[in-house]
Each structure stands twice: as structure tokens, then as C-alpha cells.
Amino acid sequence: MDMTSAIIALAVALVMGIGTIGPALGQGNASAKALEGMARQPEVAGEIRTTLIIALAFMEALTIYALLIAFMLLMRM
Amino acid sequence: MEEAEVLFSIGGLEVTGHVTTMWAIMVVLVLIFFLATRKMEKVPGRFQCAAEYTVEGLLNYFSGIMGREQARRYFILLCTLFLFILFSNWSGILPLAGQFEGFKAPTSTLSVPVALALIAFFSTQYAGIREHGVVRYLKKFCSPIILMLPLNIIEELVRPLSLSLRLFGNIFGEEMVVVVLFSLVPYFVPSLMQMLGLLFGFIQAVVFTTLTAIYISSATAEAH
């Protein structure tokens, strides 16, 4: 394994590792607040769930961008 | 990403496996809804009932986002986008998908989501111009002050980019994860991930059409 591949492998690991921290925190926060809201007002649980899933998909997209970059880097290895 | 293999070409246009799968999905969708609405009855049979339930549910969902009147006006676009994306995402789960040329999930290549996002982008502009007229629509970009013009334009242009990358990344990423899991544990574990993929495919179709609906309703909203 030459130097370039080693650096790319390290970069891929870092991209996925660091790239998932932010969205994970955000998703955890959003889900926690949504659960609180559902527990307090079970009658609007359905509406909260729909909004929550859309919000989660937005945050998920950030991780997906990191994943795409990771795949692109892997293909150059 | 890697180049897709070209199966054949029609008049200089190269046809890949993704395109043939898209054709198959179109045929399936047209067939389903043609057969379901061929003999319409007052008391619907099972097939007609399923089709009516789908259309009714989607219309109610979009009405909740953009209002009944707007939802009815742009329903054809939104409903077609949703059903097509849903079937495209799920076609990657079918057995043998990706195993031979000519059968690949269309949304797992970048060009198909980009094309869908461009359709959504131009429909949004069209809806805004139709509602306000050219001058008033362009004025909206200068609101609240003229300094916001570059920011508003960038915001408008980033939308199709994020729409297409989100859809492509989710479907492509899910497929790659299944491939990696398959090489690690050949039994049972990849199918769990594929079940999750069913959910992801549905959610991504919902998110894409919801965002398109939100963009259209914000383009047609009154300037404030």
C-alpha cells in the first residue's frame, strides 16, 4: 500500500467519522423534542410524526453528502 | 461516479440500463392505472378502490401543504413525480436488479434525479410566473431589499442541487451498504438492510414531492 492510498483511506475514515457527528446530534435533538411533544399532546402525534420525518430527511442528507464524498474518494484509491 | 454501460443508441442518444428500467416503470404505471380505471363503477372493485385510495390520499396530503385549490392545480405533476420516484426506488429492491444489463434502479444514477429536480425547478418558475406575471415574480427576488438579490438567486439555484443529491445519495448509498454487507455476511443481514431500504425509498419519494410542493406554494405566495 503506497502513501497516496494510505492517505485516502485515512481521509475516507475521517469524512465518515466527523461527517456523522453533526447530523446525529441534530437528529437526536429533533427526535427527543418530537417525542416530548407527542407525549404531551397525543392527539397531534400523526402531524408531528410527518414533520419529524421530513426534518430527519433533511439532516440525513448532510450525512449522505459525506457518504458520497467518501465513495468518490474510495474510487480514486 | 462510474460510467454506466451503454446498451444501444437511438439517433446518437445512448440508452443505458437505467433508461430501459425507466421505460419498464412507465409501462407498469400506465398499465396499472389504465386497468384500474378502465371500467369505472359507482361501487368500486378492489383494483379501482386501491387506485382511488392512492390518488385521494396524495391529494389530501398535498392539500395540507399548499391548500386545496393549489394542490388540485399542480396535482398531476406532484402525483406523477411521487409515483415515479417511488417505483424507481423500489425497483432496486427487486430480485436480479443490477445483476444484468438493462435492469438497474433509475434513481441510483445521478442523471435521473438531476432530470427530476430540473423538472421541479422549472415547474416552480413557471408556477410563479403564471401566478404573478414576469415583472412581479422577478420583483420578489429583490424583496425585502435589493441587497438580498444575490442571496435569493443562490437559494433558488441550490434547491435543485440539494433535491437531486439527496435522492441520489440515499438510494445509491443504501445500495452500496447492501453490497458491502453482502460481502461481509452473505445471509439474512443484507435483507434487513433492504427492508430499511424500502422505508428509505418511500421517505425519499415523500420528501422530494413535499419539497417540490413547498417550493411551488412559496413561489406562488403573495409577496410580503
PDB file of C-alpha atoms in Angstrom:
ATOM      1  CA  MET A   1       0.000   0.000   0.000  1.00  0.00           C
ATOM      2  CA  ASP A   2       1.595   3.198  -1.124  1.00  0.00           C
ATOM      3  CA  MET A   3       1.404   6.569   0.589  1.00  0.00           C
ATOM      4  CA  THR A   4      -1.458   8.009  -1.525  1.00  0.00           C
ATOM      5  CA  SER A   5      -3.805   5.095  -0.834  1.00  0.00           C
ATOM      6  CA  ALA A   6      -2.994   5.282   2.852  1.00  0.00           C
ATOM      7  CA  ILE A   7      -3.848   8.988   2.956  1.00  0.00           C
ATOM      8  CA  ILE A   8      -7.088   8.414   1.010  1.00  0.00           C
ATOM      9  CA  ALA A   9      -8.100   5.592   3.361  1.00  0.00           C
ATOM     10  CA  LEU A  10      -7.498   7.881   6.325  1.00  0.00           C
ATOM     11  CA  ALA A  11      -9.466  10.670   4.647  1.00  0.00           C
ATOM     12  CA  VAL A  12     -12.425   8.361   3.999  1.00  0.00           C
ATOM     13  CA  ALA A  13     -12.489   7.245   7.612  1.00  0.00           C
ATOM     14  CA  LEU A  14     -12.309  10.849   8.805  1.00  0.00           C
ATOM     15  CA  VAL A  15     -15.015  12.013   6.386  1.00  0.00           C
ATOM     16  CA  MET A  16     -17.497   9.419   7.623  1.00  0.00           C
ATOM     17  CA  GLY A  17     -16.497   9.742  11.260  1.00  0.00           C
ATOM     18  CA  ILE A  18     -16.656  13.512  11.511  1.00  0.00           C
ATOM     19  CA  GLY A  19     -19.458  13.860   8.969  1.00  0.00           C
ATOM     20  CA  THR A  20     -21.889  11.817  11.052  1.00  0.00           C
ATOM     21  CA  ILE A  21     -21.366  13.694  14.336  1.00  0.00           C
ATOM     22  CA  GLY A  22     -23.374  16.810  13.481  1.00  0.00           C
ATOM     23  CA  PRO A  23     -26.400  15.145  11.847  1.00  0.00           C
ATOM     24  CA  ALA A  24     -26.514  12.538  14.630  1.00  0.00           C
ATOM     25  CA  LEU A  25     -26.695  15.235  17.305  1.00  0.00           C
ATOM     26  CA  GLY A  26     -29.296  17.138  15.310  1.00  0.00           C
ATOM     27  CA  GLN A  27     -31.447  14.071  14.677  1.00  0.00           C
ATOM     28  CA  GLY A  28     -31.264  13.041  18.326  1.00  0.00           C
ATOM     29  CA  ASN A  29     -32.308  16.510  19.402  1.00  0.00           C
ATOM     30  CA  ALA A  30     -35.189  16.675  16.932  1.00  0.00           C
ATOM     31  CA  SER A  31     -36.488  13.193  17.835  1.00  0.00           C
ATOM     32  CA  ALA A  32     -36.290  13.913  21.556  1.00  0.00           C
ATOM     33  CA  LYS A  33     -38.289  17.122  21.190  1.00  0.00           C
ATOM     34  CA  ALA A  34     -40.815  15.415  18.904  1.00  0.00           C
ATOM     35  CA  LEU A  35     -41.317  12.596  21.435  1.00  0.00           C
ATOM     36  CA  GLU A  36     -41.829  15.146  24.189  1.00  0.00           C
ATOM     37  CA  GLY A  37     -44.419  16.899  22.071  1.00  0.00           C
ATOM     38  CA  MET A  38     -46.186  13.615  21.275  1.00  0.00           C
ATOM     39  CA  ALA A  39     -46.279  12.613  24.941  1.00  0.00           C
ATOM     40  CA  ARG A  40     -47.717  15.972  25.908  1.00  0.00           C
ATOM     41  CA  GLN A  41     -50.284  16.109  23.106  1.00  0.00           C
ATOM     42  CA  PRO A  42     -51.016  12.617  21.751  1.00  0.00           C
ATOM     43  CA  GLU A  43     -53.833  13.970  19.556  1.00  0.00           C
ATOM     44  CA  VAL A  44     -51.380  15.685  17.158  1.00  0.00           C
ATOM     45  CA  ALA A  45     -48.934  12.739  17.147  1.00  0.00           C
ATOM     46  CA  GLY A  46     -49.579  11.989  13.469  1.00  0.00           C
ATOM     47  CA  GLU A  47     -48.824  15.508  12.342  1.00  0.00           C
ATOM     48  CA  ILE A  48     -45.667  15.692  14.451  1.00  0.00           C
ATOM     49  CA  ARG A  49     -44.505  12.378  13.011  1.00  0.00           C
ATOM     50  CA  THR A  50     -44.840  13.591   9.400  1.00  0.00           C
ATOM     51  CA  THR A  51     -42.968  16.806  10.112  1.00  0.00           C
ATOM     52  CA  LEU A  52     -40.336  14.910  12.077  1.00  0.00           C
ATOM     53  CA  ILE A  53     -39.661  12.501   9.218  1.00  0.00           C
ATOM     54  CA  ILE A  54     -39.211  15.368   6.758  1.00  0.00           C
ATOM     55  CA  ALA A  55     -36.883  17.171   9.175  1.00  0.00           C
ATOM     56  CA  LEU A  56     -34.910  13.966   9.727  1.00  0.00           C
ATOM     57  CA  ALA A  57     -34.578  13.507   5.960  1.00  0.00           C
ATOM     58  CA  PHE A  58     -33.059  16.996   5.723  1.00  0.00           C
ATOM     59  CA  MET A  59     -30.455  16.154   8.364  1.00  0.00           C
ATOM     60  CA  GLU A  60     -29.901  12.735   6.825  1.00  0.00           C
ATOM     61  CA  ALA A  61     -28.948  14.492   3.590  1.00  0.00           C
ATOM     62  CA  LEU A  62     -25.872  16.004   5.270  1.00  0.00           C
ATOM     63  CA  THR A  63     -24.581  12.557   6.197  1.00  0.00           C
ATOM     64  CA  ILE A  64     -25.377  11.392   2.687  1.00  0.00           C
ATOM     65  CA  TYR A  65     -23.195  14.161   1.243  1.00  0.00           C
ATOM     66  CA  ALA A  66     -20.337  12.883   3.414  1.00  0.00           C
ATOM     67  CA  LEU A  67     -21.063   9.329   2.224  1.00  0.00           C
ATOM     68  CA  LEU A  68     -20.944  10.450  -1.423  1.00  0.00           C
ATOM     69  CA  ILE A  69     -17.584  12.158  -0.887  1.00  0.00           C
ATOM     70  CA  ALA A  70     -16.337   9.016   0.843  1.00  0.00           C
ATOM     71  CA  PHE A  71     -17.358   6.858  -2.145  1.00  0.00           C
ATOM     72  CA  MET A  72     -15.762   9.296  -4.568  1.00  0.00           C
ATOM     73  CA  LEU A  73     -12.522   9.159  -2.589  1.00  0.00           C
ATOM     74  CA  LEU A  74     -12.663   5.354  -2.412  1.00  0.00           C
ATOM     75  CA  MET A  75     -12.947   5.144  -6.188  1.00  0.00           C
ATOM     76  CA  ARG A  76      -9.714   7.146  -6.564  1.00  0.00           C
ATOM     77  CA  MET A  77      -7.839   4.720  -4.335  1.00  0.00           C
TER      78      MET A  77
ATOM     79  CA  MET B   1     -19.280   8.073 -10.352  1.00  0.00           C
ATOM     80  CA  GLU B   2     -18.529   5.181 -12.697  1.00  0.00           C
ATOM     81  CA  GLU B   3     -19.822   5.280 -16.249  1.00  0.00           C
ATOM     82  CA  ALA B   4     -22.896   3.185 -16.941  1.00  0.00           C
ATOM     83  CA  GLU B   5     -22.615   0.670 -19.752  1.00  0.00           C
ATOM     84  CA  VAL B   6     -24.324   1.732 -22.973  1.00  0.00           C
ATOM     85  CA  LEU B   7     -26.706  -0.920 -24.273  1.00  0.00           C
ATOM     86  CA  PHE B   8     -27.580   0.636 -27.640  1.00  0.00           C
ATOM     87  CA  SER B   9     -28.123   4.073 -29.069  1.00  0.00           C
ATOM     88  CA  ILE B  10     -31.056   5.684 -30.845  1.00  0.00           C
ATOM     89  CA  GLY B  11     -30.069   8.521 -33.165  1.00  0.00           C
ATOM     90  CA  GLY B  12     -26.961   9.393 -31.148  1.00  0.00           C
ATOM     91  CA  LEU B  13     -28.691   9.147 -27.757  1.00  0.00           C
ATOM     92  CA  GLU B  14     -27.081   6.468 -25.640  1.00  0.00           C
ATOM     93  CA  VAL B  15     -29.503   4.139 -23.873  1.00  0.00           C
ATOM     94  CA  THR B  16     -28.264   2.610 -20.613  1.00  0.00           C
ATOM     95  CA  GLY B  17     -29.771   0.051 -18.270  1.00  0.00           C
ATOM     96  CA  HIS B  18     -31.260   2.835 -16.173  1.00  0.00           C
ATOM     97  CA  VAL B  19     -33.219   4.122 -19.159  1.00  0.00           C
ATOM     98  CA  THR B  20     -34.684   0.737 -20.056  1.00  0.00           C
ATOM     99  CA  THR B  21     -35.767   0.272 -16.436  1.00  0.00           C
ATOM    100  CA  MET B  22     -37.403   3.704 -16.580  1.00  0.00           C
ATOM    101  CA  TRP B  23     -39.338   2.599 -19.660  1.00  0.00           C
ATOM    102  CA  ALA B  24     -40.452  -0.547 -17.830  1.00  0.00           C
ATOM    103  CA  ILE B  25     -41.608   1.525 -14.842  1.00  0.00           C
ATOM    104  CA  MET B  26     -43.544   3.860 -17.147  1.00  0.00           C
ATOM    105  CA  VAL B  27     -45.274   0.897 -18.812  1.00  0.00           C
ATOM    106  CA  VAL B  28     -46.124  -0.643 -15.422  1.00  0.00           C
ATOM    107  CA  LEU B  29     -47.542   2.633 -14.050  1.00  0.00           C
ATOM    108  CA  VAL B  30     -49.609   3.301 -17.164  1.00  0.00           C
ATOM    109  CA  LEU B  31     -50.883  -0.292 -17.219  1.00  0.00           C
ATOM    110  CA  ILE B  32     -51.844  -0.263 -13.518  1.00  0.00           C
ATOM    111  CA  PHE B  33     -53.812   2.949 -13.750  1.00  0.00           C
ATOM    112  CA  PHE B  34     -55.301   2.102 -17.150  1.00  0.00           C
ATOM    113  CA  LEU B  35     -56.589  -1.239 -15.894  1.00  0.00           C
ATOM    114  CA  ALA B  36     -57.794   0.281 -12.620  1.00  0.00           C
ATOM    115  CA  THR B  37     -59.867   2.978 -14.324  1.00  0.00           C
ATOM    116  CA  ARG B  38     -60.997   1.073 -17.430  1.00  0.00           C
ATOM    117  CA  LYS B  39     -64.413   0.126 -16.085  1.00  0.00           C
ATOM    118  CA  MET B  40     -65.239   2.811 -13.541  1.00  0.00           C
ATOM    119  CA  GLU B  41     -68.135   1.910 -11.284  1.00  0.00           C
ATOM    120  CA  LYS B  42     -70.108   3.666  -8.581  1.00  0.00           C
ATOM    121  CA  VAL B  43     -69.230   0.922  -6.134  1.00  0.00           C
ATOM    122  CA  PRO B  44     -65.508   0.363  -6.818  1.00  0.00           C
ATOM    123  CA  GLY B  45     -63.964  -3.064  -7.041  1.00  0.00           C
ATOM    124  CA  ARG B  46     -60.709  -3.903  -5.279  1.00  0.00           C
ATOM    125  CA  PHE B  47     -58.418  -2.635  -8.009  1.00  0.00           C
ATOM    126  CA  GLN B  48     -60.254   0.622  -8.590  1.00  0.00           C
ATOM    127  CA  CYS B  49     -60.501   1.113  -4.838  1.00  0.00           C
ATOM    128  CA  ALA B  50     -56.711   0.852  -4.444  1.00  0.00           C
ATOM    129  CA  ALA B  51     -56.108   3.390  -7.212  1.00  0.00           C
ATOM    130  CA  GLU B  52     -58.719   5.777  -5.809  1.00  0.00           C
ATOM    131  CA  TYR B  53     -57.238   5.420  -2.327  1.00  0.00           C
ATOM    132  CA  THR B  54     -53.756   6.301  -3.637  1.00  0.00           C
ATOM    133  CA  VAL B  55     -54.920   9.374  -5.545  1.00  0.00           C
ATOM    134  CA  GLU B  56     -57.255  10.526  -2.765  1.00  0.00           C
ATOM    135  CA  GLY B  57     -54.575  10.127  -0.087  1.00  0.00           C
ATOM    136  CA  LEU B  58     -51.984  12.022  -2.120  1.00  0.00           C
ATOM    137  CA  LEU B  59     -54.443  14.836  -2.869  1.00  0.00           C
ATOM    138  CA  ASN B  60     -55.296  15.193   0.816  1.00  0.00           C
ATOM    139  CA  TYR B  61     -51.606  15.198   1.734  1.00  0.00           C
ATOM    140  CA  PHE B  62     -50.742  17.946  -0.765  1.00  0.00           C
ATOM    141  CA  SER B  63     -53.844  19.927   0.255  1.00  0.00           C
ATOM    142  CA  GLY B  64     -52.441  20.044   3.775  1.00  0.00           C
ATOM    143  CA  ILE B  65     -49.253  21.653   2.428  1.00  0.00           C
ATOM    144  CA  MET B  66     -50.416  24.093  -0.238  1.00  0.00           C
ATOM    145  CA  GLY B  67     -54.194  24.369   0.071  1.00  0.00           C
ATOM    146  CA  ARG B  68     -56.915  22.521  -1.821  1.00  0.00           C
ATOM    147  CA  GLU B  69     -57.046  24.750  -4.901  1.00  0.00           C
ATOM    148  CA  GLN B  70     -53.273  24.841  -5.489  1.00  0.00           C
ATOM    149  CA  ALA B  71     -52.991  21.129  -4.781  1.00  0.00           C
ATOM    150  CA  ARG B  72     -55.602  20.351  -7.429  1.00  0.00           C
ATOM    151  CA  ARG B  73     -53.884  22.625  -9.957  1.00  0.00           C
ATOM    152  CA  TYR B  74     -50.418  21.056  -9.607  1.00  0.00           C
ATOM    153  CA  PHE B  75     -51.633  17.581  -8.647  1.00  0.00           C
ATOM    154  CA  ILE B  76     -50.736  15.973 -11.978  1.00  0.00           C
ATOM    155  CA  LEU B  77     -47.075  16.988 -11.665  1.00  0.00           C
ATOM    156  CA  LEU B  78     -46.732  16.126  -7.967  1.00  0.00           C
ATOM    157  CA  CYS B  79     -48.563  12.798  -8.173  1.00  0.00           C
ATOM    158  CA  THR B  80     -46.555  11.685 -11.211  1.00  0.00           C
ATOM    159  CA  LEU B  81     -43.275  12.667  -9.546  1.00  0.00           C
ATOM    160  CA  PHE B  82     -44.195  10.774  -6.381  1.00  0.00           C
ATOM    161  CA  LEU B  83     -45.313   7.564  -8.072  1.00  0.00           C
ATOM    162  CA  PHE B  84     -42.389   7.540 -10.483  1.00  0.00           C
ATOM    163  CA  ILE B  85     -39.777   8.123  -7.772  1.00  0.00           C
ATOM    164  CA  LEU B  86     -41.408   5.554  -5.502  1.00  0.00           C
ATOM    165  CA  PHE B  87     -41.409   2.861  -8.200  1.00  0.00           C
ATOM    166  CA  SER B  88     -37.852   3.778  -9.246  1.00  0.00           C
ATOM    167  CA  ASN B  89     -36.564   3.493  -5.684  1.00  0.00           C
ATOM    168  CA  TRP B  90     -38.306   0.199  -5.079  1.00  0.00           C
ATOM    169  CA  SER B  91     -37.230  -1.294  -8.410  1.00  0.00           C
ATOM    170  CA  GLY B  92     -33.720  -1.589  -6.950  1.00  0.00           C
ATOM    171  CA  ILE B  93     -35.026  -3.995  -4.298  1.00  0.00           C
ATOM    172  CA  LEU B  94     -36.475  -6.476  -6.813  1.00  0.00           C
ATOM    173  CA  PRO B  95     -34.501  -9.686  -7.238  1.00  0.00           C
ATOM    174  CA  LEU B  96     -31.918  -9.592 -10.070  1.00  0.00           C
ATOM    175  CA  ALA B  97     -31.853  -5.766 -10.086  1.00  0.00           C
ATOM    176  CA  GLY B  98     -28.354  -4.676 -11.052  1.00  0.00           C
ATOM    177  CA  GLN B  99     -27.422  -8.284 -11.832  1.00  0.00           C
ATOM    178  CA  PHE B 100     -27.723  -7.929 -15.586  1.00  0.00           C
ATOM    179  CA  GLU B 101     -27.568  -5.050 -18.037  1.00  0.00           C
ATOM    180  CA  GLY B 102     -30.843  -3.305 -18.678  1.00  0.00           C
ATOM    181  CA  PHE B 103     -32.274  -3.591 -15.177  1.00  0.00           C
ATOM    182  CA  LYS B 104     -30.988  -1.017 -12.701  1.00  0.00           C
ATOM    183  CA  ALA B 105     -32.800   1.305 -10.299  1.00  0.00           C
ATOM    184  CA  PRO B 106     -33.027   4.588 -12.260  1.00  0.00           C
ATOM    185  CA  THR B 107     -32.563   6.790  -9.188  1.00  0.00           C
ATOM    186  CA  SER B 108     -29.226   5.156  -8.351  1.00  0.00           C
ATOM    187  CA  THR B 109     -27.524   7.077 -11.155  1.00  0.00           C
ATOM    188  CA  LEU B 110     -27.027  10.831 -10.807  1.00  0.00           C
ATOM    189  CA  SER B 111     -28.593  11.883 -14.108  1.00  0.00           C
ATOM    190  CA  VAL B 112     -32.146  10.717 -13.336  1.00  0.00           C
ATOM    191  CA  PRO B 113     -32.515  12.628 -10.025  1.00  0.00           C
ATOM    192  CA  VAL B 114     -30.946  15.672 -11.716  1.00  0.00           C
ATOM    193  CA  ALA B 115     -33.524  15.495 -14.510  1.00  0.00           C
ATOM    194  CA  LEU B 116     -36.369  15.150 -11.982  1.00  0.00           C
ATOM    195  CA  ALA B 117     -35.015  18.066  -9.942  1.00  0.00           C
ATOM    196  CA  LEU B 118     -34.779  20.216 -13.089  1.00  0.00           C
ATOM    197  CA  ILE B 119     -38.420  19.417 -13.875  1.00  0.00           C
ATOM    198  CA  ALA B 120     -39.332  20.513 -10.338  1.00  0.00           C
ATOM    199  CA  PHE B 121     -37.196  23.668 -10.687  1.00  0.00           C
ATOM    200  CA  PHE B 122     -38.703  24.822 -13.993  1.00  0.00           C
ATOM    201  CA  SER B 123     -42.243  23.981 -12.844  1.00  0.00           C
ATOM    202  CA  THR B 124     -41.660  26.199  -9.810  1.00  0.00           C
ATOM    203  CA  GLN B 125     -40.554  29.113 -12.013  1.00  0.00           C
ATOM    204  CA  TYR B 126     -43.478  28.507 -14.354  1.00  0.00           C
ATOM    205  CA  ALA B 127     -45.946  28.429 -11.455  1.00  0.00           C
ATOM    206  CA  GLY B 128     -44.546  31.662 -10.023  1.00  0.00           C
ATOM    207  CA  ILE B 129     -44.626  33.492 -13.366  1.00  0.00           C
ATOM    208  CA  ARG B 130     -48.121  32.245 -14.152  1.00  0.00           C
ATOM    209  CA  GLU B 131     -49.389  33.438 -10.789  1.00  0.00           C
ATOM    210  CA  HIS B 132     -47.682  36.844 -10.644  1.00  0.00           C
ATOM    211  CA  GLY B 133     -46.573  37.715 -14.172  1.00  0.00           C
ATOM    212  CA  VAL B 134     -42.887  38.108 -15.098  1.00  0.00           C
ATOM    213  CA  VAL B 135     -42.201  41.533 -13.585  1.00  0.00           C
ATOM    214  CA  ARG B 136     -43.880  40.909 -10.247  1.00  0.00           C
ATOM    215  CA  TYR B 137     -42.284  37.481  -9.974  1.00  0.00           C
ATOM    216  CA  LEU B 138     -38.798  38.906 -10.590  1.00  0.00           C
ATOM    217  CA  LYS B 139     -39.533  41.672  -8.086  1.00  0.00           C
ATOM    218  CA  LYS B 140     -39.989  39.009  -5.414  1.00  0.00           C
ATOM    219  CA  PHE B 141     -36.289  38.241  -5.680  1.00  0.00           C
ATOM    220  CA  CYS B 142     -35.489  41.831  -4.666  1.00  0.00           C
ATOM    221  CA  SER B 143     -37.607  41.657  -1.524  1.00  0.00           C
ATOM    222  CA  PRO B 144     -37.273  42.858   1.175  1.00  0.00           C
ATOM    223  CA  ILE B 145     -34.336  44.965  -0.101  1.00  0.00           C
ATOM    224  CA  ILE B 146     -32.342  44.891  -3.336  1.00  0.00           C
ATOM    225  CA  LEU B 147     -29.231  43.710  -1.452  1.00  0.00           C
ATOM    226  CA  MET B 148     -30.887  40.322  -0.964  1.00  0.00           C
ATOM    227  CA  LEU B 149     -30.953  39.647  -4.731  1.00  0.00           C
ATOM    228  CA  PRO B 150     -27.777  37.502  -4.952  1.00  0.00           C
ATOM    229  CA  LEU B 151     -28.765  35.520  -1.857  1.00  0.00           C
ATOM    230  CA  ASN B 152     -32.257  34.868  -3.217  1.00  0.00           C
ATOM    231  CA  ILE B 153     -30.860  33.725  -6.569  1.00  0.00           C
ATOM    232  CA  ILE B 154     -28.364  31.400  -4.899  1.00  0.00           C
ATOM    233  CA  GLU B 155     -31.132  29.988  -2.709  1.00  0.00           C
ATOM    234  CA  GLU B 156     -33.230  29.325  -5.806  1.00  0.00           C
ATOM    235  CA  LEU B 157     -30.361  27.613  -7.656  1.00  0.00           C
ATOM    236  CA  VAL B 158     -29.237  25.462  -4.726  1.00  0.00           C
ATOM    237  CA  ARG B 159     -32.685  23.849  -4.458  1.00  0.00           C
ATOM    238  CA  PRO B 160     -32.448  21.502  -7.479  1.00  0.00           C
ATOM    239  CA  LEU B 161     -28.869  20.625  -6.480  1.00  0.00           C
ATOM    240  CA  SER B 162     -29.833  19.545  -2.970  1.00  0.00           C
ATOM    241  CA  LEU B 163     -33.002  17.822  -4.222  1.00  0.00           C
ATOM    242  CA  SER B 164     -31.115  15.677  -6.715  1.00  0.00           C
ATOM    243  CA  LEU B 165     -28.122  14.928  -4.476  1.00  0.00           C
ATOM    244  CA  ARG B 166     -30.377  13.894  -1.580  1.00  0.00           C
ATOM    245  CA  LEU B 167     -32.365  11.442  -3.685  1.00  0.00           C
ATOM    246  CA  PHE B 168     -29.313  10.034  -5.482  1.00  0.00           C
ATOM    247  CA  GLY B 169     -27.187   9.815  -2.333  1.00  0.00           C
ATOM    248  CA  ASN B 170     -29.826   7.969  -0.343  1.00  0.00           C
ATOM    249  CA  ILE B 171     -30.599   5.349  -2.964  1.00  0.00           C
ATOM    250  CA  PHE B 172     -27.004   4.890  -4.130  1.00  0.00           C
ATOM    251  CA  GLY B 173     -25.701   4.837  -0.554  1.00  0.00           C
ATOM    252  CA  GLU B 174     -28.281   2.286   0.507  1.00  0.00           C
ATOM    253  CA  GLU B 175     -27.351   0.031  -2.420  1.00  0.00           C
ATOM    254  CA  MET B 176     -23.633   0.308  -1.665  1.00  0.00           C
ATOM    255  CA  VAL B 177     -24.232  -0.521   2.015  1.00  0.00           C
ATOM    256  CA  VAL B 178     -26.161  -3.636   0.938  1.00  0.00           C
ATOM    257  CA  VAL B 179     -23.251  -4.640  -1.336  1.00  0.00           C
ATOM    258  CA  VAL B 180     -20.701  -4.189   1.466  1.00  0.00           C
ATOM    259  CA  LEU B 181     -22.883  -6.082   3.964  1.00  0.00           C
ATOM    260  CA  PHE B 182     -23.363  -8.856   1.388  1.00  0.00           C
ATOM    261  CA  SER B 183     -19.600  -9.304   1.071  1.00  0.00           C
ATOM    262  CA  LEU B 184     -19.268  -9.464   4.878  1.00  0.00           C
ATOM    263  CA  VAL B 185     -22.303 -11.642   5.793  1.00  0.00           C
ATOM    264  CA  PRO B 186     -23.986 -13.279   2.780  1.00  0.00           C
ATOM    265  CA  TYR B 187     -27.117 -14.434   4.657  1.00  0.00           C
ATOM    266  CA  PHE B 188     -30.032 -12.602   6.326  1.00  0.00           C
ATOM    267  CA  VAL B 189     -28.193  -9.398   7.306  1.00  0.00           C
ATOM    268  CA  PRO B 190     -28.374  -7.708   3.859  1.00  0.00           C
ATOM    269  CA  SER B 191     -32.121  -8.395   3.668  1.00  0.00           C
ATOM    270  CA  LEU B 192     -32.633  -6.457   6.907  1.00  0.00           C
ATOM    271  CA  MET B 193     -30.872  -3.507   5.303  1.00  0.00           C
ATOM    272  CA  GLN B 194     -33.054  -3.945   2.216  1.00  0.00           C
ATOM    273  CA  MET B 195     -36.173  -3.773   4.387  1.00  0.00           C
ATOM    274  CA  LEU B 196     -34.839  -0.482   5.714  1.00  0.00           C
ATOM    275  CA  GLY B 197     -34.260   0.434   2.072  1.00  0.00           C
ATOM    276  CA  LEU B 198     -37.992   0.025   1.384  1.00  0.00           C
ATOM    277  CA  LEU B 199     -38.680   2.589   4.091  1.00  0.00           C
ATOM    278  CA  PHE B 200     -35.934   4.925   2.810  1.00  0.00           C
ATOM    279  CA  GLY B 201     -37.248   4.711  -0.737  1.00  0.00           C
ATOM    280  CA  PHE B 202     -40.738   5.683   0.400  1.00  0.00           C
ATOM    281  CA  ILE B 203     -39.496   8.518   2.617  1.00  0.00           C
ATOM    282  CA  GLN B 204     -37.272   9.924  -0.126  1.00  0.00           C
ATOM    283  CA  ALA B 205     -40.198   9.931  -2.579  1.00  0.00           C
ATOM    284  CA  VAL B 206     -42.326  11.725   0.035  1.00  0.00           C
ATOM    285  CA  VAL B 207     -39.573  14.230   0.796  1.00  0.00           C
ATOM    286  CA  PHE B 208     -38.882  15.020  -2.865  1.00  0.00           C
ATOM    287  CA  THR B 209     -42.539  15.699  -3.687  1.00  0.00           C
ATOM    288  CA  THR B 210     -43.185  17.532  -0.409  1.00  0.00           C
ATOM    289  CA  LEU B 211     -40.298  19.888  -1.088  1.00  0.00           C
ATOM    290  CA  THR B 212     -41.486  20.458  -4.652  1.00  0.00           C
ATOM    291  CA  ALA B 213     -44.946  21.297  -3.291  1.00  0.00           C
ATOM    292  CA  ILE B 214     -43.456  23.686  -0.720  1.00  0.00           C
ATOM    293  CA  TYR B 215     -41.313  25.402  -3.376  1.00  0.00           C
ATOM    294  CA  ILE B 216     -44.305  25.813  -5.695  1.00  0.00           C
ATOM    295  CA  SER B 217     -46.518  27.189  -2.947  1.00  0.00           C
ATOM    296  CA  SER B 218     -43.794  29.627  -1.851  1.00  0.00           C
ATOM    297  CA  ALA B 219     -43.273  30.790  -5.456  1.00  0.00           C
ATOM    298  CA  THR B 220     -46.998  31.413  -5.902  1.00  0.00           C
ATOM    299  CA  ALA B 221     -47.487  33.021  -2.463  1.00  0.00           C
ATOM    300  CA  GLU B 222     -48.153  36.736  -2.202  1.00  0.00           C
ATOM    301  CA  ALA B 223     -45.066  38.872  -1.593  1.00  0.00           C
ATOM    302  CA  HIS B 224     -44.923  40.178   1.937  1.00  0.00           C
TER     303      HIS B 224
END
